[in-house]
Amino acid sequence: MYNILLTLLIIVAVLIIIAVMMQPAKTDNASTALSGGAAELFSKQKPRGFEAFMQKVTTVLGIIFFVLALALVYISSH
């Protein structure tokens, strides 16, 4: 059981890396780097299409990764 969960954890980790790399780049200029992007905080549009889908995929994979990690800790301690 431990080996199966460990294998699933590695697969999910690779999928998270791929999902993050596939997300569209957000263009930041020098003013947002210096001000911390505070001007864009309230003007942010809701992501649509591919960007929204990739954010949801990344969130779901992150939750699965967290649950698998906790399950591995529980199994290894018992």
PDB file of C-alpha atoms in Angstrom:
ATOM      1  CA  MET A   1       0.000   0.000   0.000  1.00  0.00           C
ATOM      2  CA  TYR A   2       2.856   2.355   0.853  1.00  0.00           C
ATOM      3  CA  ASN A   3       4.515   1.776  -2.522  1.00  0.00           C
ATOM      4  CA  ILE A   4       1.270   2.425  -4.408  1.00  0.00           C
ATOM      5  CA  LEU A   5       0.702   5.708  -2.567  1.00  0.00           C
ATOM      6  CA  LEU A   6       4.313   6.743  -3.098  1.00  0.00           C
ATOM      7  CA  THR A   7       4.023   6.042  -6.826  1.00  0.00           C
ATOM      8  CA  LEU A   8       0.791   8.047  -7.007  1.00  0.00           C
ATOM      9  CA  LEU A   9       2.440  10.907  -5.108  1.00  0.00           C
ATOM     10  CA  ILE A  10       5.317  11.031  -7.600  1.00  0.00           C
ATOM     11  CA  ILE A  11       2.901  10.964 -10.553  1.00  0.00           C
ATOM     12  CA  VAL A  12       0.811  13.777  -9.064  1.00  0.00           C
ATOM     13  CA  ALA A  13       3.966  15.806  -8.365  1.00  0.00           C
ATOM     14  CA  VAL A  14       5.010  15.535 -12.015  1.00  0.00           C
ATOM     15  CA  LEU A  15       1.487  16.469 -13.129  1.00  0.00           C
ATOM     16  CA  ILE A  16       1.559  19.547 -10.872  1.00  0.00           C
ATOM     17  CA  ILE A  17       4.838  20.638 -12.449  1.00  0.00           C
ATOM     18  CA  ILE A  18       3.375  20.193 -15.933  1.00  0.00           C
ATOM     19  CA  ALA A  19       0.168  22.049 -15.000  1.00  0.00           C
ATOM     20  CA  VAL A  20       2.086  24.991 -13.570  1.00  0.00           C
ATOM     21  CA  MET A  21       4.348  25.170 -16.612  1.00  0.00           C
ATOM     22  CA  MET A  22       1.322  25.159 -18.954  1.00  0.00           C
ATOM     23  CA  GLN A  23      -0.347  28.134 -17.270  1.00  0.00           C
ATOM     24  CA  PRO A  24      -0.219  31.331 -19.314  1.00  0.00           C
ATOM     25  CA  ALA A  25       2.430  33.810 -18.244  1.00  0.00           C
ATOM     26  CA  LYS A  26       1.245  36.966 -16.578  1.00  0.00           C
ATOM     27  CA  THR A  27       2.991  39.981 -18.043  1.00  0.00           C
ATOM     28  CA  ASP A  28       4.531  42.114 -15.336  1.00  0.00           C
ATOM     29  CA  ASN A  29       6.370  45.320 -16.036  1.00  0.00           C
ATOM     30  CA  ALA A  30       8.876  47.252 -13.952  1.00  0.00           C
ATOM     31  CA  SER A  31       6.245  49.301 -12.130  1.00  0.00           C
ATOM     32  CA  THR A  32       4.449  46.222 -10.797  1.00  0.00           C
ATOM     33  CA  ALA A  33       7.757  44.755  -9.677  1.00  0.00           C
ATOM     34  CA  LEU A  34       8.571  47.870  -7.666  1.00  0.00           C
ATOM     35  CA  SER A  35       5.100  48.556  -6.279  1.00  0.00           C
ATOM     36  CA  GLY A  36       4.248  44.933  -5.632  1.00  0.00           C
ATOM     37  CA  GLY A  37       1.385  45.010  -8.105  1.00  0.00           C
ATOM     38  CA  ALA A  38      -0.964  46.851  -5.746  1.00  0.00           C
ATOM     39  CA  ALA A  39      -2.450  48.848  -8.640  1.00  0.00           C
ATOM     40  CA  GLU A  40      -3.602  45.662 -10.323  1.00  0.00           C
ATOM     41  CA  LEU A  41      -5.129  44.133  -7.204  1.00  0.00           C
ATOM     42  CA  PHE A  42      -8.633  45.440  -7.789  1.00  0.00           C
ATOM     43  CA  SER A  43      -8.522  45.599 -11.589  1.00  0.00           C
ATOM     44  CA  LYS A  44      -7.944  41.860 -11.953  1.00  0.00           C
ATOM     45  CA  GLN A  45     -10.384  40.243 -14.360  1.00  0.00           C
ATOM     46  CA  LYS A  46     -11.763  36.788 -13.695  1.00  0.00           C
ATOM     47  CA  PRO A  47      -9.751  34.188 -15.603  1.00  0.00           C
ATOM     48  CA  ARG A  48     -11.634  32.580 -18.466  1.00  0.00           C
ATOM     49  CA  GLY A  49     -11.130  29.653 -20.773  1.00  0.00           C
ATOM     50  CA  PHE A  50      -7.823  27.846 -20.645  1.00  0.00           C
ATOM     51  CA  GLU A  51      -6.413  29.936 -17.800  1.00  0.00           C
ATOM     52  CA  ALA A  52      -9.395  29.160 -15.537  1.00  0.00           C
ATOM     53  CA  PHE A  53      -9.212  25.469 -16.434  1.00  0.00           C
ATOM     54  CA  MET A  54      -5.495  25.277 -15.634  1.00  0.00           C
ATOM     55  CA  GLN A  55      -6.012  27.035 -12.294  1.00  0.00           C
ATOM     56  CA  LYS A  56      -8.685  24.501 -11.344  1.00  0.00           C
ATOM     57  CA  VAL A  57      -6.495  21.575 -12.450  1.00  0.00           C
ATOM     58  CA  THR A  58      -3.577  22.904 -10.399  1.00  0.00           C
ATOM     59  CA  THR A  59      -5.800  23.358  -7.337  1.00  0.00           C
ATOM     60  CA  VAL A  60      -7.229  19.842  -7.588  1.00  0.00           C
ATOM     61  CA  LEU A  61      -3.781  18.311  -8.096  1.00  0.00           C
ATOM     62  CA  GLY A  62      -2.465  20.259  -5.092  1.00  0.00           C
ATOM     63  CA  ILE A  63      -5.263  18.919  -2.899  1.00  0.00           C
ATOM     64  CA  ILE A  64      -4.639  15.362  -4.111  1.00  0.00           C
ATOM     65  CA  PHE A  65      -0.907  15.798  -3.445  1.00  0.00           C
ATOM     66  CA  PHE A  66      -1.600  17.012   0.104  1.00  0.00           C
ATOM     67  CA  VAL A  67      -3.982  14.134   0.855  1.00  0.00           C
ATOM     68  CA  LEU A  68      -1.540  11.550  -0.523  1.00  0.00           C
ATOM     69  CA  ALA A  69       1.300  13.024   1.530  1.00  0.00           C
ATOM     70  CA  LEU A  70      -0.798  12.833   4.694  1.00  0.00           C
ATOM     71  CA  ALA A  71      -1.812   9.261   3.894  1.00  0.00           C
ATOM     72  CA  LEU A  72       1.835   8.298   3.417  1.00  0.00           C
ATOM     73  CA  VAL A  73       2.770   9.832   6.771  1.00  0.00           C
ATOM     74  CA  TYR A  74      -0.077   7.997   8.474  1.00  0.00           C
ATOM     75  CA  ILE A  75       0.828   4.647   6.879  1.00  0.00           C
ATOM     76  CA  SER A  76       4.534   5.005   7.614  1.00  0.00           C
ATOM     77  CA  SER A  77       3.882   5.816  11.283  1.00  0.00           C
ATOM     78  CA  HIS A  78       1.669   2.760  11.826  1.00  0.00           C
TER      79      HIS A  78
END
